[in-house]
Structure formats: structure tokens, C-alpha cells
mmCIF file of C-alpha atoms and ligand atoms in Angstrom:
data_model
loop_
_atom_site.group_PDB
_atom_site.id
_atom_site.type_symbol
_atom_site.label_atom_id
_atom_site.label_comp_id
_atom_site.label_asym_id
_atom_site.label_seq_id
_atom_site.Cartn_x
_atom_site.Cartn_y
_atom_site.Cartn_z
ATOM 1 C CA MET A 1481 0.000 0.000 0.000
ATOM 2 C CA SER A 1482 1.165 3.485 -0.645
ATOM 3 C CA GLY A 1483 0.951 5.466 2.557
ATOM 4 C CA ARG A 1484 -1.335 5.072 5.540
ATOM 5 C CA TYR A 1485 -5.071 5.313 5.623
ATOM 6 C CA PRO A 1486 -6.440 8.491 7.107
ATOM 7 C CA ALA A 1487 -7.650 8.274 10.677
ATOM 8 C CA PRO A 1488 -11.423 8.679 11.109
ATOM 9 C CA ASP A 1489 -11.018 12.317 12.122
ATOM 10 C CA ARG A 1490 -9.079 13.030 8.989
ATOM 11 C CA ILE A 1491 -11.416 11.593 6.387
ATOM 12 C CA PRO A 1492 -10.722 13.741 3.330
ATOM 13 C CA ALA A 1493 -13.444 16.077 2.180
ATOM 14 C CA GLY A 1494 -13.158 15.255 -1.479
ATOM 15 C CA LEU A 1495 -13.015 12.339 -3.794
ATOM 16 C CA TYR A 1496 -9.297 12.834 -3.946
ATOM 17 C CA GLY A 1497 -8.910 11.387 -0.496
ATOM 18 C CA ALA A 1498 -8.302 8.107 -2.201
ATOM 19 C CA ALA A 1499 -5.562 9.493 -4.363
ATOM 20 C CA ARG A 1500 -3.067 6.751 -3.987
ATOM 21 C CA GLN A 1501 -0.760 5.175 -6.394
ATOM 22 C CA ASP A 1502 -2.687 3.522 -9.150
ATOM 23 C CA LEU A 1503 -3.409 -0.150 -9.791
ATOM 24 C CA VAL A 1504 -2.895 -3.285 -10.995
ATOM 25 C CA VAL A 1505 -1.016 -6.381 -11.928
ATOM 26 C CA ARG A 1506 1.777 -5.762 -14.330
ATOM 27 C CA ALA A 1507 1.624 -9.356 -15.375
ATOM 28 C CA TYR A 1508 -1.509 -8.600 -17.361
ATOM 29 C CA GLU A 1509 -0.230 -5.609 -19.239
ATOM 30 C CA ARG A 1510 0.181 -7.420 -22.493
ATOM 31 C CA PHE A 1511 -3.434 -8.479 -22.554
ATOM 32 C CA VAL A 1512 -4.818 -5.014 -22.601
ATOM 33 C CA SER A 1513 -6.080 -3.700 -25.866
ATOM 34 C CA GLY A 1514 -5.191 -0.443 -27.561
ATOM 35 C CA TYR A 1515 -8.583 0.825 -26.574
ATOM 36 C CA VAL A 1516 -7.734 0.487 -22.907
ATOM 37 C CA ARG A 1517 -4.413 2.237 -23.366
ATOM 38 C CA ALA A 1518 -5.926 5.139 -25.251
ATOM 39 C CA SER A 1519 -8.699 5.679 -22.757
ATOM 40 C CA THR A 1520 -6.232 5.459 -19.885
ATOM 41 C CA LEU A 1521 -4.251 8.315 -21.335
ATOM 42 C CA VAL A 1522 -7.392 10.384 -21.334
ATOM 43 C CA HIS A 1523 -8.074 9.400 -17.754
ATOM 44 C CA ARG A 1524 -4.617 10.341 -16.538
ATOM 45 C CA ARG A 1525 -4.748 13.769 -18.087
ATOM 46 C CA ASP A 1526 -8.138 14.365 -16.613
ATOM 47 C CA VAL A 1527 -7.781 12.852 -13.164
ATOM 48 C CA VAL A 1528 -8.145 16.253 -11.525
ATOM 49 C CA ALA A 1529 -11.659 17.281 -12.450
ATOM 50 C CA LYS A 1530 -11.654 20.601 -14.274
ATOM 51 C CA PRO A 1531 -14.389 23.020 -15.209
ATOM 52 C CA VAL A 1532 -16.233 21.741 -18.243
ATOM 53 C CA ASP A 1533 -18.138 23.742 -20.786
ATOM 54 C CA PRO A 1534 -21.640 22.284 -20.474
ATOM 55 C CA SER A 1535 -22.499 23.172 -24.034
ATOM 56 C CA LEU A 1536 -22.749 19.703 -25.549
ATOM 57 C CA THR A 1537 -26.340 18.774 -26.172
ATOM 58 C CA LEU A 1538 -27.199 15.099 -26.174
ATOM 59 C CA VAL A 1539 -30.522 13.409 -26.696
ATOM 60 C CA VAL A 1540 -31.976 10.562 -24.669
ATOM 61 C CA ARG A 1541 -32.243 7.668 -27.119
ATOM 62 C CA GLU A 1542 -33.134 4.888 -24.703
ATOM 63 C CA ARG A 1543 -34.605 4.709 -21.220
ATOM 64 C CA ARG A 1544 -34.684 1.448 -19.274
ATOM 65 C CA VAL A 1545 -35.736 0.401 -15.803
ATOM 66 C CA GLN A 1546 -32.684 -1.256 -14.222
ATOM 67 C CA ALA A 1547 -33.860 -2.472 -10.807
ATOM 68 C CA ARG A 1548 -36.741 -4.732 -9.923
ATOM 69 C CA ASP A 1549 -38.197 -2.117 -7.579
ATOM 70 C CA GLU A 1550 -38.387 0.158 -10.667
ATOM 71 C CA ASN A 1551 -36.609 2.979 -8.836
ATOM 72 C CA VAL A 1552 -33.523 3.003 -11.042
ATOM 73 C CA VAL A 1553 -33.559 4.005 -14.688
ATOM 74 C CA SER A 1554 -30.720 4.146 -17.174
ATOM 75 C CA LEU A 1555 -30.570 6.692 -19.958
ATOM 76 C CA ASP A 1556 -28.571 6.312 -23.147
ATOM 77 C CA LEU A 1557 -27.456 9.714 -24.420
ATOM 78 C CA MET A 1558 -26.352 10.289 -27.994
ATOM 79 C CA ALA A 1559 -25.420 13.237 -30.168
ATOM 80 C CA LEU A 1560 -28.224 14.599 -32.333
ATOM 81 C CA ASP A 1561 -26.384 13.479 -35.461
ATOM 82 C CA GLY A 1562 -25.053 10.265 -33.911
ATOM 83 C CA ARG A 1563 -21.438 11.365 -34.207
ATOM 84 C CA PRO A 1564 -18.802 9.733 -31.949
ATOM 85 C CA LEU A 1565 -18.456 11.166 -28.453
ATOM 86 C CA LEU A 1566 -15.350 11.862 -26.406
ATOM 87 C CA PRO A 1567 -13.741 8.707 -25.020
ATOM 88 C CA TRP A 1568 -13.980 7.858 -21.344
ATOM 89 C CA HIS A 1569 -12.575 5.429 -18.853
ATOM 90 C CA PRO A 1570 -14.256 3.528 -15.974
ATOM 91 C CA GLY A 1571 -14.864 5.860 -13.042
ATOM 92 C CA ALA A 1572 -15.720 8.848 -15.248
ATOM 93 C CA HIS A 1573 -18.879 10.901 -14.860
ATOM 94 C CA LEU A 1574 -20.937 13.427 -16.797
ATOM 95 C CA ASP A 1575 -22.136 16.817 -15.606
ATOM 96 C CA VAL A 1576 -25.769 16.853 -16.679
ATOM 97 C CA THR A 1577 -27.945 19.957 -16.707
ATOM 98 C CA LEU A 1578 -31.561 18.951 -16.119
ATOM 99 C CA PRO A 1579 -34.488 20.738 -17.787
ATOM 100 C CA SER A 1580 -34.981 22.870 -14.645
ATOM 101 C CA GLY A 1581 -31.367 24.055 -14.769
ATOM 102 C CA ARG A 1582 -30.256 21.832 -11.890
ATOM 103 C CA ARG A 1583 -26.837 20.345 -12.476
ATOM 104 C CA ARG A 1584 -26.052 16.833 -11.361
ATOM 105 C CA GLN A 1585 -23.218 14.412 -11.863
ATOM 106 C CA TYR A 1586 -23.774 10.838 -12.921
ATOM 107 C CA SER A 1587 -21.199 8.105 -13.357
ATOM 108 C CA LEU A 1588 -20.947 6.529 -16.756
ATOM 109 C CA CYS A 1589 -21.985 2.895 -16.553
ATOM 110 C CA GLY A 1590 -22.092 1.804 -20.190
ATOM 111 C CA ASP A 1591 -19.402 0.452 -22.459
ATOM 112 C CA PRO A 1592 -16.445 2.775 -23.157
ATOM 113 C CA ALA A 1593 -15.959 0.966 -26.455
ATOM 114 C CA ASP A 1594 -19.320 2.274 -27.670
ATOM 115 C CA ARG A 1595 -18.256 5.750 -28.780
ATOM 116 C CA ARG A 1596 -21.719 6.787 -29.883
ATOM 117 C CA ARG A 1597 -23.553 6.665 -26.569
ATOM 118 C CA TYR A 1598 -23.082 7.496 -22.928
ATOM 119 C CA ARG A 1599 -25.127 5.548 -20.389
ATOM 120 C CA ILE A 1600 -25.985 6.868 -16.947
ATOM 121 C CA ALA A 1601 -28.262 5.386 -14.305
ATOM 122 C CA VAL A 1602 -30.125 7.205 -11.566
ATOM 123 C CA ARG A 1603 -31.955 6.056 -8.458
ATOM 124 C CA ARG A 1604 -35.127 7.888 -7.566
ATOM 125 C CA ILE A 1605 -34.566 9.538 -4.189
ATOM 126 C CA PRO A 1606 -37.701 11.023 -2.613
ATOM 127 C CA GLY A 1607 -36.726 13.751 -0.189
ATOM 128 C CA GLY A 1608 -33.412 14.431 -1.928
ATOM 129 C CA GLY A 1609 -32.550 17.612 -3.759
ATOM 130 C CA GLY A 1610 -35.136 16.930 -6.474
ATOM 131 C CA GLY A 1611 -32.709 16.106 -9.268
ATOM 132 C CA SER A 1612 -33.397 12.388 -9.353
ATOM 133 C CA ILE A 1613 -37.166 12.924 -9.238
ATOM 134 C CA GLU A 1614 -36.923 15.357 -12.110
ATOM 135 C CA LEU A 1615 -34.818 12.989 -14.133
ATOM 136 C CA HIS A 1616 -37.247 10.120 -13.534
ATOM 137 C CA ASP A 1617 -40.421 12.101 -14.144
ATOM 138 C CA ARG A 1618 -39.508 14.675 -16.777
ATOM 139 C CA VAL A 1619 -36.721 13.176 -18.845
ATOM 140 C CA ARG A 1620 -37.964 10.827 -21.539
ATOM 141 C CA VAL A 1621 -36.733 9.380 -24.813
ATOM 142 C CA GLY A 1622 -36.209 12.391 -27.053
ATOM 143 C CA THR A 1623 -35.410 14.847 -24.238
ATOM 144 C CA ALA A 1624 -32.335 16.967 -25.005
ATOM 145 C CA LEU A 1625 -29.915 17.558 -22.141
ATOM 146 C CA ARG A 1626 -26.865 19.768 -21.869
ATOM 147 C CA VAL A 1627 -23.884 17.695 -20.843
ATOM 148 C CA GLY A 1628 -20.333 18.457 -19.743
ATOM 149 C CA GLY A 1629 -17.511 15.973 -19.576
ATOM 150 C CA PRO A 1630 -16.709 13.164 -19.321
ATOM 151 C CA ARG A 1631 -14.476 13.893 -16.337
ATOM 152 C CA ASN A 1632 -12.807 11.411 -14.067
ATOM 153 C CA ALA A 1633 -12.247 11.924 -10.344
ATOM 154 C CA PHE A 1634 -12.324 8.183 -9.545
ATOM 155 C CA GLY A 1635 -9.626 6.894 -11.797
ATOM 156 C CA PHE A 1636 -9.443 3.172 -12.349
ATOM 157 C CA ALA A 1637 -5.870 2.502 -13.326
ATOM 158 C CA VAL A 1638 -5.168 -0.315 -15.681
ATOM 159 C CA PRO A 1639 -2.126 -2.387 -16.446
ATOM 160 C CA GLY A 1640 0.739 -0.440 -17.853
ATOM 161 C CA TYR A 1641 0.161 2.534 -15.612
ATOM 162 C CA GLY A 1642 -0.088 1.052 -12.146
ATOM 163 C CA SER A 1643 1.467 -0.248 -9.011
ATOM 164 C CA PRO A 1644 2.292 -3.911 -8.688
ATOM 165 C CA ALA A 1645 -1.040 -4.824 -7.110
ATOM 166 C CA ARG A 1646 -1.845 -8.461 -7.760
ATOM 167 C CA ARG A 1647 -5.540 -8.662 -7.058
ATOM 168 C CA LEU A 1648 -8.541 -6.399 -7.439
ATOM 169 C CA HIS A 1649 -11.593 -6.232 -5.188
ATOM 170 C CA LEU A 1650 -14.597 -4.097 -6.120
ATOM 171 C CA ILE A 1651 -17.247 -2.971 -3.629
ATOM 172 C CA ALA A 1652 -20.522 -1.342 -4.609
ATOM 173 C CA GLY A 1653 -23.339 -0.120 -2.418
ATOM 174 C CA GLY A 1654 -26.647 0.228 -4.285
ATOM 175 C CA ILE A 1655 -26.482 2.845 -7.009
ATOM 176 C CA GLY A 1656 -22.740 2.965 -6.312
ATOM 177 C CA ILE A 1657 -22.619 0.152 -8.843
ATOM 178 C CA THR A 1658 -22.582 2.717 -11.664
ATOM 179 C CA PRO A 1659 -18.834 3.500 -11.707
ATOM 180 C CA ILE A 1660 -17.967 -0.011 -10.502
ATOM 181 C CA LEU A 1661 -19.778 -1.876 -13.298
ATOM 182 C CA PRO A 1662 -17.456 -0.696 -16.110
ATOM 183 C CA MET A 1663 -14.496 -1.556 -13.880
ATOM 184 C CA ALA A 1664 -15.831 -5.091 -13.456
ATOM 185 C CA ARG A 1665 -16.380 -5.473 -17.190
ATOM 186 C CA LEU A 1666 -12.850 -4.267 -17.902
ATOM 187 C CA ALA A 1667 -11.312 -6.503 -15.234
ATOM 188 C CA ASP A 1668 -13.193 -9.449 -16.683
ATOM 189 C CA ARG A 1669 -12.296 -8.562 -20.247
ATOM 190 C CA VAL A 1670 -8.561 -8.403 -19.597
ATOM 191 C CA GLY A 1671 -8.500 -11.406 -17.293
ATOM 192 C CA LEU A 1672 -7.545 -9.813 -13.996
ATOM 193 C CA ASP A 1673 -7.746 -11.714 -10.738
ATOM 194 C CA TRP A 1674 -10.734 -9.895 -9.298
ATOM 195 C CA SER A 1675 -13.706 -10.210 -6.976
ATOM 196 C CA MET A 1676 -16.634 -8.067 -6.013
ATOM 197 C CA THR A 1677 -19.051 -7.455 -3.171
ATOM 198 C CA TYR A 1678 -22.367 -5.885 -4.118
ATOM 199 C CA THR A 1679 -24.629 -4.751 -1.326
ATOM 200 C CA GLY A 1680 -27.910 -2.928 -0.816
ATOM 201 C CA ARG A 1681 -31.212 -3.049 1.012
ATOM 202 C CA SER A 1682 -32.710 -5.896 -1.006
ATOM 203 C CA ARG A 1683 -32.173 -7.696 -4.273
ATOM 204 C CA GLU A 1684 -35.134 -5.786 -5.693
ATOM 205 C CA SER A 1685 -33.308 -2.515 -5.084
ATOM 206 C CA LEU A 1686 -30.036 -3.506 -6.770
ATOM 207 C CA PRO A 1687 -29.580 -2.142 -10.299
ATOM 208 C CA PHE A 1688 -27.952 -4.256 -13.000
ATOM 209 C CA LEU A 1689 -28.233 -7.316 -10.773
ATOM 210 C CA ASP A 1690 -28.598 -9.794 -13.626
ATOM 211 C CA GLU A 1691 -25.490 -8.520 -15.360
ATOM 212 C CA ILE A 1692 -23.516 -8.532 -12.118
ATOM 213 C CA GLU A 1693 -24.560 -12.073 -11.254
ATOM 214 C CA ALA A 1694 -23.515 -13.203 -14.716
ATOM 215 C CA PHE A 1695 -19.924 -12.787 -13.514
ATOM 216 C CA GLY A 1696 -20.570 -15.881 -11.407
ATOM 217 C CA ALA A 1697 -18.481 -16.814 -8.400
ATOM 218 C CA ARG A 1698 -16.394 -13.668 -8.563
ATOM 219 C CA VAL A 1699 -19.344 -11.710 -7.201
ATOM 220 C CA SER A 1700 -20.872 -11.886 -3.753
ATOM 221 C CA VAL A 1701 -24.279 -10.238 -3.431
ATOM 222 C CA ARG A 1702 -25.340 -9.532 0.139
ATOM 223 C CA THR A 1703 -28.469 -7.631 0.976
ATOM 224 C CA ASP A 1704 -29.598 -6.172 4.284
ATOM 225 C CA ASP A 1705 -32.894 -8.041 4.284
ATOM 226 C CA GLU A 1706 -31.272 -11.446 3.725
ATOM 227 C CA HIS A 1707 -27.949 -11.052 5.519
ATOM 228 C CA ARG A 1708 -28.404 -7.970 7.816
ATOM 229 C CA LEU A 1709 -26.336 -4.805 7.426
ATOM 230 C CA PRO A 1710 -22.797 -5.827 6.477
ATOM 231 C CA THR A 1711 -19.772 -4.823 8.483
ATOM 232 C CA ALA A 1712 -16.841 -3.128 6.814
ATOM 233 C CA ALA A 1713 -14.784 -6.274 7.284
ATOM 234 C CA GLU A 1714 -17.420 -8.347 5.496
ATOM 235 C CA LEU A 1715 -17.442 -5.971 2.556
ATOM 236 C CA LEU A 1716 -13.681 -5.889 2.350
ATOM 237 C CA GLY A 1717 -13.354 -9.685 2.430
ATOM 238 C CA ASP A 1718 -9.984 -11.345 2.790
ATOM 239 C CA LEU A 1719 -7.293 -8.713 2.593
ATOM 240 C CA GLU A 1720 -4.128 -9.678 0.853
ATOM 241 C CA SER A 1721 -0.830 -8.018 0.352
ATOM 242 C CA ARG A 1722 -0.643 -6.051 -2.907
ATOM 243 C CA MET A 1723 -4.368 -5.829 -3.337
ATOM 244 C CA ALA A 1724 -6.300 -2.909 -4.815
ATOM 245 C CA ILE A 1725 -9.816 -2.082 -3.663
ATOM 246 C CA TYR A 1726 -12.236 0.213 -5.492
ATOM 247 C CA CYS A 1727 -15.388 1.160 -3.643
ATOM 248 C CA CYS A 1728 -18.406 3.351 -4.354
ATOM 249 C CA GLY A 1729 -21.221 3.715 -1.879
ATOM 250 C CA PRO A 1730 -22.871 5.976 0.662
ATOM 251 C CA ALA A 1731 -20.651 8.096 2.899
ATOM 252 C CA PRO A 1732 -21.114 5.998 6.080
ATOM 253 C CA MET A 1733 -20.129 2.830 4.237
ATOM 254 C CA VAL A 1734 -16.949 4.401 2.901
ATOM 255 C CA SER A 1735 -16.117 5.944 6.278
ATOM 256 C CA GLY A 1736 -16.499 2.540 7.929
ATOM 257 C CA MET A 1737 -14.028 1.023 5.546
ATOM 258 C CA LEU A 1738 -11.529 3.807 6.077
ATOM 259 C CA VAL A 1739 -11.644 3.019 9.763
ATOM 260 C CA ALA A 1740 -11.391 -0.739 9.196
ATOM 261 C CA LEU A 1741 -8.383 -0.297 6.955
ATOM 262 C CA ARG A 1742 -6.465 1.957 9.292
ATOM 263 C CA GLY A 1743 -3.003 0.523 9.792
ATOM 264 C CA VAL A 1744 -3.389 -2.019 6.980
ATOM 265 C CA ARG A 1745 -0.401 -2.045 4.722
ATOM 266 C CA ASP A 1746 0.176 -3.074 1.131
ATOM 267 C CA VAL A 1747 -3.427 -2.519 0.098
ATOM 268 C CA GLU A 1748 -4.624 0.323 -2.122
ATOM 269 C CA PHE A 1749 -8.021 1.770 -1.315
ATOM 270 C CA HIS A 1750 -9.775 3.987 -3.862
ATOM 271 C CA TYR A 1751 -13.244 5.239 -3.165
ATOM 272 C CA GLU A 1752 -16.052 7.503 -4.243
ATOM 273 C CA ARG A 1753 -19.006 8.507 -2.138
ATOM 274 C CA PHE A 1754 -22.339 9.376 -3.686
ATOM 275 C CA SER A 1755 -23.442 11.542 -0.802
ATOM 276 C CA ALA A 1756 -21.894 14.374 1.160
ATOM 277 C CA PRO A 1757 -19.042 13.321 3.448
ATOM 278 C CA PRO A 1758 -19.286 14.053 7.157
ATOM 279 C CA VAL A 1759 -18.023 17.435 8.315
ATOM 280 C CA VAL A 1760 -14.749 16.881 10.118
ATOM 281 C CA ASN A 1761 -13.374 19.322 12.689
ATOM 282 C CA GLY A 1762 -16.101 21.832 11.957
ATOM 283 C CA LYS A 1763 -16.809 24.959 13.983
ATOM 284 C CA GLU A 1764 -20.061 26.867 14.010
ATOM 285 C CA PHE A 1765 -20.144 30.021 11.883
ATOM 286 C CA GLU A 1766 -22.680 32.332 10.269
ATOM 287 C CA VAL A 1767 -23.551 33.195 6.706
ATOM 288 C CA GLU A 1768 -25.366 36.356 5.716
ATOM 289 C CA LEU A 1769 -27.295 36.321 2.438
ATOM 290 C CA ALA A 1770 -26.427 39.688 0.941
ATOM 291 C CA SER A 1771 -29.606 40.155 -1.066
ATOM 292 C CA THR A 1772 -31.892 39.928 1.951
ATOM 293 C CA GLY A 1773 -29.627 40.393 4.959
ATOM 294 C CA GLU A 1774 -30.852 37.086 6.355
ATOM 295 C CA VAL A 1775 -28.318 35.534 8.743
ATOM 296 C CA LEU A 1776 -28.084 31.741 9.011
ATOM 297 C CA THR A 1777 -26.129 29.736 11.541
ATOM 298 C CA VAL A 1778 -24.068 26.860 10.185
ATOM 299 C CA PRO A 1779 -23.643 24.266 12.958
ATOM 300 C CA ALA A 1780 -20.317 22.534 13.451
ATOM 301 C CA ASP A 1781 -21.582 19.322 11.871
ATOM 302 C CA ARG A 1782 -23.343 20.751 8.807
ATOM 303 C CA SER A 1783 -22.175 22.411 5.615
ATOM 304 C CA ALA A 1784 -23.012 25.965 4.589
ATOM 305 C CA LEU A 1785 -24.677 24.534 1.486
ATOM 306 C CA ASP A 1786 -26.888 22.330 3.613
ATOM 307 C CA VAL A 1787 -28.035 25.323 5.664
ATOM 308 C CA VAL A 1788 -28.388 27.730 2.743
ATOM 309 C CA ARG A 1789 -30.503 25.179 0.849
ATOM 310 C CA GLN A 1790 -33.192 25.511 3.489
ATOM 311 C CA ALA A 1791 -33.500 29.231 2.784
ATOM 312 C CA ARG A 1792 -32.800 28.977 -0.942
ATOM 313 C CA PRO A 1793 -34.080 25.598 -2.181
ATOM 314 C CA ASP A 1794 -33.135 26.477 -5.760
ATOM 315 C CA ILE A 1795 -29.454 27.069 -5.076
ATOM 316 C CA ALA A 1796 -27.250 25.220 -7.559
ATOM 317 C CA TYR A 1797 -25.197 22.299 -6.315
ATOM 318 C CA SER A 1798 -24.222 18.845 -7.429
ATOM 319 C CA CYS A 1799 -21.406 16.731 -5.956
ATOM 320 C CA GLN A 1800 -21.497 18.142 -2.398
ATOM 321 C CA GLN A 1801 -17.869 17.103 -2.146
ATOM 322 C CA GLY A 1802 -15.942 20.103 -3.385
ATOM 323 C CA PHE A 1803 -14.966 19.144 -6.890
ATOM 324 C CA CYS A 1804 -17.725 20.042 -9.368
ATOM 325 C CA ARG A 1805 -17.707 23.820 -8.605
ATOM 326 C CA THR A 1806 -21.471 24.065 -9.056
ATOM 327 C CA CYS A 1807 -21.988 25.645 -5.617
ATOM 328 C CA ARG A 1808 -19.363 28.356 -6.140
ATOM 329 C CA VAL A 1809 -20.372 31.611 -4.453
ATOM 330 C CA ARG A 1810 -18.644 34.989 -4.143
ATOM 331 C CA VAL A 1811 -17.782 35.989 -0.575
ATOM 332 C CA LEU A 1812 -18.449 39.689 -0.049
ATOM 333 C CA GLY A 1813 -17.348 39.881 3.569
ATOM 334 C CA GLY A 1814 -15.488 37.770 6.097
ATOM 335 C CA THR A 1815 -12.809 35.158 5.590
ATOM 336 C CA ALA A 1816 -13.450 31.774 4.026
ATOM 337 C CA GLN A 1817 -11.620 28.683 5.185
ATOM 338 C CA HIS A 1818 -11.159 26.719 2.010
ATOM 339 C CA ARG A 1819 -11.475 22.969 2.275
ATOM 340 C CA GLU A 1820 -11.124 21.959 -1.341
ATOM 341 C CA SER A 1821 -8.382 21.753 -3.892
ATOM 342 C CA THR A 1822 -10.531 22.729 -6.851
ATOM 343 C CA LEU A 1823 -10.519 26.515 -7.022
ATOM 344 C CA LEU A 1824 -7.561 28.238 -8.607
ATOM 345 C CA PRO A 1825 -5.561 30.657 -6.439
ATOM 346 C CA GLY A 1826 -6.904 33.567 -8.476
ATOM 347 C CA GLU A 1827 -10.470 32.450 -7.878
ATOM 348 C CA ARG A 1828 -9.888 32.303 -4.152
ATOM 349 C CA GLU A 1829 -8.267 35.724 -4.213
ATOM 350 C CA ALA A 1830 -11.315 37.033 -6.052
ATOM 351 C CA GLY A 1831 -13.437 35.790 -3.160
ATOM 352 C CA ASP A 1832 -14.899 32.595 -4.570
ATOM 353 C CA MET A 1833 -15.853 29.784 -2.232
ATOM 354 C CA LEU A 1834 -17.348 26.306 -2.598
ATOM 355 C CA ILE A 1835 -19.955 26.322 0.109
ATOM 356 C CA CYS A 1836 -20.523 22.556 0.102
ATOM 357 C CA VAL A 1837 -17.238 21.935 1.922
ATOM 358 C CA SER A 1838 -15.526 25.231 2.768
ATOM 359 C CA ARG A 1839 -16.373 27.044 5.934
ATOM 360 C CA GLY A 1840 -15.912 30.388 7.665
ATOM 361 C CA ASP A 1841 -14.829 31.931 10.887
ATOM 362 C CA GLY A 1842 -17.323 34.295 12.457
ATOM 363 C CA ARG A 1843 -19.631 35.590 9.714
ATOM 364 C CA LEU A 1844 -19.376 35.332 5.951
ATOM 365 C CA VAL A 1845 -21.413 37.606 3.720
ATOM 366 C CA LEU A 1846 -22.341 35.639 0.604
ATOM 367 C CA ASP A 1847 -23.424 37.065 -2.725
ATOM 368 C CA LEU A 1848 -26.747 35.258 -2.580
HETATM 369 S S1 FES B 1974 -21.577 20.984 -4.988
HETATM 370 FE FE1 FES B 1974 -19.876 20.340 -6.140
HETATM 371 S S2 FES B 1974 -18.286 21.664 -5.486
HETATM 372 FE FE2 FES B 1974 -19.937 22.146 -4.206
#
């Protein structure tokens, strides 16, 4: 393993917390196709997510229900004229602007070899920020969506570019299967020694279950209703020296594994959360909304975005993890404590702040 795992009180705020030396098994390098090599080059250039011009318009060409509870749909997006799209690599996502103007990020879960379509999948989340409901209820075959990307903040390294890891273990929690599925397909295609644990509330809730189970004995499916809530150790399985683990799931699941892996050596752990990470070492502060003078208190354990959303439900946000820049706000007064590595120095000097992760001391006056 490269380096130590962060202690629970130092869980990184962004997806880059897993930025460790890349993967996998040099012995398999010769099996990897030119397609893999080309897409890896794209991935490595793009591993730090950058601002993307969301001007590409794609059309929904196919919409499919992907879980037996009917709460997950996949959308196939294609160019109006069917022209080839930019290449991508497992772990990449799209920035999608919904008809309402909301921006959301969705992992690509289709086949990178199919250059004419991007596939995303979305779970309907009642009580969330409304993006998933909108996508389920308003986006149909024929709907045009503005799209930025692909970008990759969860890079899946492939032979030829990695550390000497000898085995791969994939872990997916529910809709966290979306970035993991292309990794599994690629691992299978190039003959890696790999395994996978797929977990969720019930088999009915698990998207792409049939395809995952087609991988056979490599995959262990464990659901809360049949097996109870899994422990981190159960999800991680047997740890081996020179093993690489890729995980996508809810924040508590990822945090549990970070704790379980503390002190473990010779194992790489790469992860992506699909919900906001916990606030670590937070202090209470205030935000003033300049347009109305309203003052809101941000408790030590909540983000400014979380609090501002209650007063301004339409405020733009997406990743809630400090890398997509959607929640960028100009600070008109007070001093921001930046907790991301996304903004450029000039942007910080100009007073910009990502309110999903960054905080303040005392009172911040926000241009809202
Ligand atoms: S919501 Fe993505 S950076 Fe804040």
C-alpha cells in the first residue's frame, strides 16, 4: 500500500482522499487492448476534475428500468447526429444539466468501447434535492440535455500505468454500482484476478443485478434483508498483500471502511461517495445572504450549502464534495476557510468559495 489510511477524524473532504498510487497487476499488461491504453491516457490527463463547458447537447435515445423495484432508470445519451463522443474510462462521470437548470453528476456505466452513446443510471430519491425525481419524471426518450464531460475523479488505473497490485476487489453499495460496473467489465475482459461485493437493502433494489450475477463466483451479493447490514470487514473480504480495492457507496459505508483499513499495509483503497461526506473538525459560523440580509447559523456538523438550501431551495449544487464547482459563491465579507483543492488561487483571491465543503470563521457575507 502506498501510505497510511487516514484516521477517522481526517477523512478527506473530497473524492481525492483516495488518491493513492494507481493499480494493478503488471503481469496482465500485455493483454490489454489499444482501446484500454488510449482511454487510460485520457483518464490520466483528466484525473483532476476541471471546469467543463456544459455546451454539448445530447438526446436521450433509450430509457430502461434497471432495478426490480423500478426505482432506477438508465438513460442512453447520444449526439443529435449520432457522431462519436469523447472517449472515457471507468470511473468517469458526466455533468448533466436537467431541464430545470439543476446540475447533477452521474457516473458513466455503459461500455467505453461504444463511442456513440453514454449511459448513466439514476436512483429515484424522494426527499433528496429533487434532481433524481426530475430525471425520472420529466426526462424521456427524445429529451435533449446539456452535458459536460466526461471527467474522471475516480480513476481506475489499468495495467501499464499502475502499481504492482496483484488482485482487485470491487465494492458497490446500491447505485454505487454505476462507476464499478465498467471496472468489473474491464477486469473481466482483460483477465484480472478480481472479486466483487455488491450490497444494498434488497435484491429488488439492486440495479444491473442480472449482469452482475452473470460474472458468477467472482461476485458476492449480500443484501440487508437477507444477511443484515454488512460490516466493513465483510465488505472488504480477505485482505491480501498487494491488493487494490475500489469502492463506491454511501458516505457511512466508505467511512467505515476507512476506519477498518487503518493501519493495513500493502493494500490500495480507492473510493467515491455518492453523498456528502461528514463534516470533520467543523466549527459553528454564520452566513449572511447579501440580497436579503438574512443571517443563518451553520452548525459545526453541517455544511453551509446544507443550511443555505433551506433558505434557498433552488441554489445550484451537485457533488457536495468540493470538486464540481457548481456551488461556487462569491464571498463579499469575512474570511473563508477553504477545504477543497478545486478553485484556482486567483479564484480564491477574487473571493470565490465552494460552500458545500468550505467554511468560515465568524460571519461570511455571501453574494446570494
Ligand atoms: S456541490 Fe460540487 S463543489 Fe460544491
